Amino acid sequence: MTDADPLRLLAVHAHPDDESSKGAATMAKYVAEGVQVMVATCTGGERGSVLNPALDRPEVWERLPQLRAEEMARAREILGVQQEFLGFVDSGLPEGDPLPPLPEGCFALVPTEEAAAPLVGLIRRFRPHVVLTYDERGGYPHPDHVKTHDVSVLAFEAAGDPERYPDLGEPWQPSKLYYQMGFTLTRTRALHEAMLETGAESPYAEWLAGWDPERDMSHRVTTRVPCAEYFPVRDAALIAHATQIDPQGRWFACPMDLQQRVWPTEDYELARSLVDSTLPEDDLFAGIRSEVPVP
Ligand SMILES: [Zn+2]
């Protein structure tokens, strides 16, 4: 790896805070190794709620879009990553039966070809070797997360093609595309059982009870990145999103040392690859490192 051409990782996320709850320790680990890491945040999170009871006040709600940008800036510093907003408007999480229509002009309603353009431009400028995004169900049923998957897949395919988006810069083809697989049934069950063994109350019981095993993604994991050492950095970045995270909540109920011992990795599915690597992997850059010039 040379200073002139270091390895580069691009993580595409829907809202500010998603980068801190999905793959954050992986990013911090690669930053520490000298990899350049960029987070692309599709929306400004304008339609999020205030999820921290301590901050659920009118003056916080009024300034929410601005606060979320400030929180993102703090998390970016903690993780040591670069970050850009792609400029779309949060679709909000529709609730009710029947579900209300999505608000006009929101990210999820932008045609995918058009919505992928800023990401194609960013891929051609930043030239990542590896791109991280969500699986086809968004990993979580929020319309912006599903749209994030769609634009990431389209941009991964299109960025290297000179015929597509010809005005958005020199083509660049990333080598690997991964889906985030951090919240599997297997992992949650392992943490749950380990907590019960210590005699503690598990924060996962309710979550596990409602989990349809058919919807578990454990079997799709191809790549487990050891990054336990960076779990505290992940938590610090999450806490920086103060309006979105209750520091007394479930996220932080599982003791750090137990997490580091029971599940010391963040997990991914290799969805597309233009290089050879042997599965299972423990490195997102497996098969790429040898091709990047070494001094
Ligand atoms: Zn989100």
mmCIF file of N, CA and C in Angstrom, residues 125-202:
data_model
loop_
_atom_site.group_PDB
_atom_site.id
_atom_site.type_symbol
_atom_site.label_atom_id
_atom_site.label_comp_id
_atom_site.label_asym_id
_atom_site.label_seq_id
_atom_site.Cartn_x
_atom_site.Cartn_y
_atom_site.Cartn_z
ATOM 1 N N ARG A 125 -15.143 9.934 -8.232
ATOM 2 C CA ARG A 125 -14.192 10.858 -7.587
ATOM 3 C C ARG A 125 -13.341 10.140 -6.541
ATOM 4 N N PHE A 126 -13.983 9.336 -5.709
ATOM 5 C CA PHE A 126 -13.300 8.727 -4.559
ATOM 6 C C PHE A 126 -12.597 7.421 -4.934
ATOM 7 N N ARG A 127 -13.083 6.747 -5.964
ATOM 8 C CA ARG A 127 -12.490 5.526 -6.511
ATOM 9 C C ARG A 127 -12.301 4.411 -5.456
ATOM 10 N N PRO A 128 -13.392 4.005 -4.829
ATOM 11 C CA PRO A 128 -13.285 2.940 -3.818
ATOM 12 C C PRO A 128 -12.990 1.584 -4.448
ATOM 13 N N HIS A 129 -12.216 0.771 -3.725
ATOM 14 C CA HIS A 129 -12.031 -0.624 -4.130
ATOM 15 C C HIS A 129 -13.203 -1.481 -3.659
ATOM 16 N N VAL A 130 -13.772 -1.093 -2.513
ATOM 17 C CA VAL A 130 -14.857 -1.862 -1.898
ATOM 18 C C VAL A 130 -16.030 -0.927 -1.586
ATOM 19 N N VAL A 131 -17.236 -1.392 -1.868
ATOM 20 C CA VAL A 131 -18.451 -0.642 -1.537
ATOM 21 C C VAL A 131 -19.303 -1.491 -0.591
ATOM 22 N N LEU A 132 -19.782 -0.859 0.483
ATOM 23 C CA LEU A 132 -20.685 -1.514 1.449
ATOM 24 C C LEU A 132 -22.069 -0.905 1.329
ATOM 25 N N THR A 133 -23.092 -1.765 1.309
ATOM 26 C CA THR A 133 -24.464 -1.246 1.336
ATOM 27 C C THR A 133 -25.372 -2.243 2.046
ATOM 28 N N TYR A 134 -26.696 -2.050 1.949
ATOM 29 C CA TYR A 134 -27.649 -2.957 2.604
ATOM 30 C C TYR A 134 -28.091 -4.044 1.622
ATOM 31 N N ASP A 135 -28.672 -5.110 2.161
ATOM 32 C CA ASP A 135 -29.215 -6.159 1.295
ATOM 33 C C ASP A 135 -30.510 -5.678 0.622
ATOM 34 N N GLU A 136 -31.077 -6.515 -0.222
ATOM 35 C CA GLU A 136 -32.218 -6.113 -1.055
ATOM 36 C C GLU A 136 -33.469 -5.768 -0.245
ATOM 37 N N ARG A 137 -33.523 -6.197 0.993
ATOM 38 C CA ARG A 137 -34.652 -5.804 1.842
ATOM 39 C C ARG A 137 -34.289 -4.610 2.723
ATOM 40 N N GLY A 138 -33.124 -4.035 2.471
ATOM 41 C CA GLY A 138 -32.726 -2.852 3.216
ATOM 42 C C GLY A 138 -32.159 -3.183 4.588
ATOM 43 N N GLY A 139 -32.176 -4.462 4.953
ATOM 44 C CA GLY A 139 -31.682 -4.877 6.272
ATOM 45 C C GLY A 139 -32.659 -4.482 7.371
ATOM 46 N N TYR A 140 -33.591 -3.633 7.023
ATOM 47 C CA TYR A 140 -34.526 -3.035 7.987
ATOM 48 C C TYR A 140 -35.590 -2.368 7.119
ATOM 49 N N PRO A 141 -36.870 -2.609 7.393
ATOM 50 C CA PRO A 141 -37.901 -2.239 6.418
ATOM 51 C C PRO A 141 -38.227 -0.740 6.380
ATOM 52 N N HIS A 142 -37.263 0.064 6.066
ATOM 53 C CA HIS A 142 -37.468 1.500 5.905
ATOM 54 C C HIS A 142 -37.302 1.793 4.414
ATOM 55 N N PRO A 143 -38.225 2.548 3.813
ATOM 56 C CA PRO A 143 -38.137 2.773 2.361
ATOM 57 C C PRO A 143 -36.806 3.385 1.925
ATOM 58 N N ASP A 144 -36.188 4.202 2.768
ATOM 59 C CA ASP A 144 -34.886 4.789 2.396
ATOM 60 C C ASP A 144 -33.768 3.743 2.400
ATOM 61 N N HIS A 145 -33.908 2.737 3.239
ATOM 62 C CA HIS A 145 -32.875 1.688 3.286
ATOM 63 C C HIS A 145 -32.958 0.813 2.038
ATOM 64 N N VAL A 146 -34.179 0.499 1.619
ATOM 65 C CA VAL A 146 -34.358 -0.290 0.395
ATOM 66 C C VAL A 146 -33.854 0.516 -0.805
ATOM 67 N N LYS A 147 -34.168 1.806 -0.829
ATOM 68 C CA LYS A 147 -33.703 2.664 -1.927
ATOM 69 C C LYS A 147 -32.170 2.763 -1.923
ATOM 70 N N THR A 148 -31.584 2.802 -0.751
ATOM 71 C CA THR A 148 -30.122 2.845 -0.636
ATOM 72 C C THR A 148 -29.503 1.606 -1.283
ATOM 73 N N HIS A 149 -30.117 0.452 -1.038
ATOM 74 C CA HIS A 149 -29.663 -0.781 -1.709
ATOM 75 C C HIS A 149 -29.754 -0.614 -3.224
ATOM 76 N N ASP A 150 -30.906 -0.164 -3.697
ATOM 77 C CA ASP A 150 -31.133 -0.075 -5.145
ATOM 78 C C ASP A 150 -30.125 0.864 -5.815
ATOM 79 N N VAL A 151 -29.910 2.040 -5.231
ATOM 80 C CA VAL A 151 -28.986 2.987 -5.875
ATOM 81 C C VAL A 151 -27.540 2.481 -5.780
ATOM 82 N N SER A 152 -27.197 1.785 -4.701
ATOM 83 C CA SER A 152 -25.825 1.275 -4.550
ATOM 84 C C SER A 152 -25.518 0.220 -5.607
ATOM 85 N N VAL A 153 -26.458 -0.695 -5.812
ATOM 86 C CA VAL A 153 -26.250 -1.757 -6.802
ATOM 87 C C VAL A 153 -26.148 -1.144 -8.198
ATOM 88 N N LEU A 154 -27.049 -0.206 -8.495
ATOM 89 C CA LEU A 154 -27.014 0.430 -9.810
ATOM 90 C C LEU A 154 -25.702 1.200 -10.002
ATOM 91 N N ALA A 155 -25.297 1.952 -8.990
ATOM 92 C CA ALA A 155 -24.070 2.758 -9.106
ATOM 93 C C ALA A 155 -22.837 1.857 -9.215
ATOM 94 N N PHE A 156 -22.828 0.738 -8.480
ATOM 95 C CA PHE A 156 -21.698 -0.200 -8.557
ATOM 96 C C PHE A 156 -21.542 -0.708 -9.986
ATOM 97 N N GLU A 157 -22.677 -1.014 -10.639
ATOM 98 C CA GLU A 157 -22.650 -1.528 -12.011
ATOM 99 C C GLU A 157 -22.306 -0.429 -13.016
ATOM 100 N N ALA A 158 -22.794 0.779 -12.773
ATOM 101 C CA ALA A 158 -22.718 1.833 -13.796
ATOM 102 C C ALA A 158 -21.437 2.667 -13.738
ATOM 103 N N ALA A 159 -20.828 2.768 -12.547
ATOM 104 C CA ALA A 159 -19.726 3.733 -12.379
ATOM 105 C C ALA A 159 -18.546 3.427 -13.302
ATOM 106 N N GLY A 160 -18.360 2.137 -13.629
ATOM 107 C CA GLY A 160 -17.224 1.762 -14.474
ATOM 108 C C GLY A 160 -17.526 1.796 -15.967
ATOM 109 N N ASP A 161 -18.750 2.122 -16.311
ATOM 110 C CA ASP A 161 -19.181 2.053 -17.709
ATOM 111 C C ASP A 161 -19.173 3.449 -18.337
ATOM 112 N N PRO A 162 -18.284 3.688 -19.309
ATOM 113 C CA PRO A 162 -18.170 5.030 -19.892
ATOM 114 C C PRO A 162 -19.432 5.493 -20.637
ATOM 115 N N GLU A 163 -20.272 4.532 -20.994
ATOM 116 C CA GLU A 163 -21.505 4.903 -21.712
ATOM 117 C C GLU A 163 -22.575 5.466 -20.768
ATOM 118 N N ARG A 164 -22.446 5.143 -19.486
ATOM 119 C CA ARG A 164 -23.494 5.550 -18.537
ATOM 120 C C ARG A 164 -23.023 6.756 -17.733
ATOM 121 N N TYR A 165 -23.938 7.660 -17.506
ATOM 122 C CA TYR A 165 -23.635 8.901 -16.767
ATOM 123 C C TYR A 165 -22.343 9.541 -17.305
ATOM 124 N N PRO A 166 -22.258 9.795 -18.623
ATOM 125 C CA PRO A 166 -20.992 10.252 -19.208
ATOM 126 C C PRO A 166 -20.511 11.606 -18.665
ATOM 127 N N ASP A 167 -21.413 12.387 -18.082
ATOM 128 C CA ASP A 167 -21.000 13.709 -17.585
ATOM 129 C C ASP A 167 -20.484 13.669 -16.146
ATOM 130 N N LEU A 168 -20.444 12.497 -15.534
ATOM 131 C CA LEU A 168 -20.124 12.442 -14.101
ATOM 132 C C LEU A 168 -18.688 12.009 -13.805
ATOM 133 N N GLY A 169 -17.784 12.196 -14.744
ATOM 134 C CA GLY A 169 -16.372 11.928 -14.453
ATOM 135 C C GLY A 169 -15.862 10.649 -15.090
ATOM 136 N N GLU A 170 -14.555 10.435 -14.889
ATOM 137 C CA GLU A 170 -13.868 9.254 -15.437
ATOM 138 C C GLU A 170 -14.434 7.982 -14.823
ATOM 139 N N PRO A 171 -14.754 6.984 -15.633
ATOM 140 C CA PRO A 171 -15.286 5.736 -15.079
ATOM 141 C C PRO A 171 -14.340 5.107 -14.042
ATOM 142 N N TRP A 172 -14.911 4.487 -13.041
ATOM 143 C CA TRP A 172 -14.156 3.737 -12.022
ATOM 144 C C TRP A 172 -14.994 2.540 -11.609
ATOM 145 N N GLN A 173 -14.410 1.355 -11.711
ATOM 146 C CA GLN A 173 -15.128 0.143 -11.326
ATOM 147 C C GLN A 173 -14.619 -0.370 -9.985
ATOM 148 N N PRO A 174 -15.422 -0.272 -8.910
ATOM 149 C CA PRO A 174 -15.014 -0.898 -7.644
ATOM 150 C C PRO A 174 -14.906 -2.412 -7.837
ATOM 151 N N SER A 175 -14.091 -3.055 -6.993
ATOM 152 C CA SER A 175 -13.840 -4.493 -7.172
ATOM 153 C C SER A 175 -14.826 -5.384 -6.430
ATOM 154 N N LYS A 176 -15.344 -4.902 -5.279
ATOM 155 C CA LYS A 176 -16.238 -5.754 -4.489
ATOM 156 C C LYS A 176 -17.402 -4.939 -3.921
ATOM 157 N N LEU A 177 -18.557 -5.600 -3.865
ATOM 158 C CA LEU A 177 -19.751 -5.014 -3.241
ATOM 159 C C LEU A 177 -20.211 -5.954 -2.130
ATOM 160 N N TYR A 178 -20.411 -5.399 -0.946
ATOM 161 C CA TYR A 178 -20.869 -6.192 0.206
ATOM 162 C C TYR A 178 -22.190 -5.660 0.744
ATOM 163 N N TYR A 179 -22.964 -6.573 1.332
ATOM 164 C CA TYR A 179 -24.163 -6.186 2.089
ATOM 165 C C TYR A 179 -23.877 -6.332 3.588
ATOM 166 N N GLN A 180 -24.363 -5.370 4.357
ATOM 167 C CA GLN A 180 -24.250 -5.420 5.818
ATOM 168 C C GLN A 180 -25.087 -6.583 6.360
ATOM 169 N N MET A 181 -24.492 -7.411 7.203
ATOM 170 C CA MET A 181 -25.206 -8.551 7.798
ATOM 171 C C MET A 181 -25.003 -8.553 9.316
ATOM 172 N N GLY A 182 -25.034 -7.390 9.910
ATOM 173 C CA GLY A 182 -24.680 -7.264 11.325
ATOM 174 C C GLY A 182 -25.717 -7.813 12.284
ATOM 175 N N PHE A 183 -26.990 -7.801 11.859
ATOM 176 C CA PHE A 183 -28.048 -8.161 12.810
ATOM 177 C C PHE A 183 -28.663 -9.512 12.447
ATOM 178 N N THR A 184 -27.875 -10.570 12.623
ATOM 179 C CA THR A 184 -28.407 -11.902 12.326
ATOM 180 C C THR A 184 -29.023 -12.517 13.580
ATOM 181 N N LEU A 185 -29.892 -13.488 13.339
ATOM 182 C CA LEU A 185 -30.506 -14.233 14.438
ATOM 183 C C LEU A 185 -29.426 -14.970 15.240
ATOM 184 N N THR A 186 -28.455 -15.541 14.532
ATOM 185 C CA THR A 186 -27.393 -16.305 15.197
ATOM 186 C C THR A 186 -26.620 -15.435 16.186
ATOM 187 N N ARG A 187 -26.280 -14.223 15.746
ATOM 188 C CA ARG A 187 -25.518 -13.326 16.623
ATOM 189 C C ARG A 187 -26.362 -12.885 17.822
ATOM 190 N N THR A 188 -27.598 -12.496 17.542
ATOM 191 C CA THR A 188 -28.461 -11.998 18.612
ATOM 192 C C THR A 188 -28.704 -13.100 19.651
ATOM 193 N N ARG A 189 -28.922 -14.325 19.156
ATOM 194 C CA ARG A 189 -29.136 -15.461 20.060
ATOM 195 C C ARG A 189 -27.873 -15.734 20.903
ATOM 196 N N ALA A 190 -26.718 -15.640 20.289
ATOM 197 C CA ALA A 190 -25.458 -15.885 21.016
ATOM 198 C C ALA A 190 -25.272 -14.865 22.138
ATOM 199 N N LEU A 191 -25.559 -13.602 21.833
ATOM 200 C CA LEU A 191 -25.419 -12.564 22.864
ATOM 201 C C LEU A 191 -26.454 -12.757 23.967
ATOM 202 N N HIS A 192 -27.680 -13.107 23.556
ATOM 203 C CA HIS A 192 -28.777 -13.341 24.503
ATOM 204 C C HIS A 192 -28.402 -14.456 25.482
ATOM 205 N N GLU A 193 -27.944 -15.582 24.922
ATOM 206 C CA GLU A 193 -27.611 -16.727 25.780
ATOM 207 C C GLU A 193 -26.433 -16.425 26.701
ATOM 208 N N ALA A 194 -25.459 -15.707 26.171
ATOM 209 C CA ALA A 194 -24.296 -15.353 27.006
ATOM 210 C C ALA A 194 -24.705 -14.432 28.148
ATOM 211 N N MET A 195 -25.658 -13.546 27.905
ATOM 212 C CA MET A 195 -26.113 -12.658 28.982
ATOM 213 C C MET A 195 -26.860 -13.439 30.046
ATOM 214 N N LEU A 196 -27.724 -14.374 29.606
ATOM 215 C CA LEU A 196 -28.458 -15.191 30.581
ATOM 216 C C LEU A 196 -27.492 -16.016 31.436
ATOM 217 N N GLU A 197 -26.430 -16.524 30.806
ATOM 218 C CA GLU A 197 -25.435 -17.311 31.549
ATOM 219 C C GLU A 197 -24.774 -16.519 32.669
ATOM 220 N N THR A 198 -24.628 -15.222 32.458
ATOM 221 C CA THR A 198 -24.008 -14.401 33.508
ATOM 222 C C THR A 198 -25.018 -14.033 34.586
ATOM 223 N N GLY A 199 -26.289 -14.454 34.374
ATOM 224 C CA GLY A 199 -27.320 -14.151 35.357
ATOM 225 C C GLY A 199 -27.966 -12.792 35.133
ATOM 226 N N ALA A 200 -27.566 -12.104 34.057
ATOM 227 C CA ALA A 200 -28.145 -10.788 33.783
ATOM 228 C C ALA A 200 -29.448 -10.945 33.004
ATOM 229 N N GLU A 201 -30.220 -9.873 32.969
ATOM 230 C CA GLU A 201 -31.425 -9.860 32.162
ATOM 231 C C GLU A 201 -30.996 -9.548 30.724
ATOM 232 N N SER A 202 -31.575 -10.271 29.774
ATOM 233 C CA SER A 202 -31.173 -10.023 28.385
ATOM 234 C C SER A 202 -32.057 -8.957 27.755
#
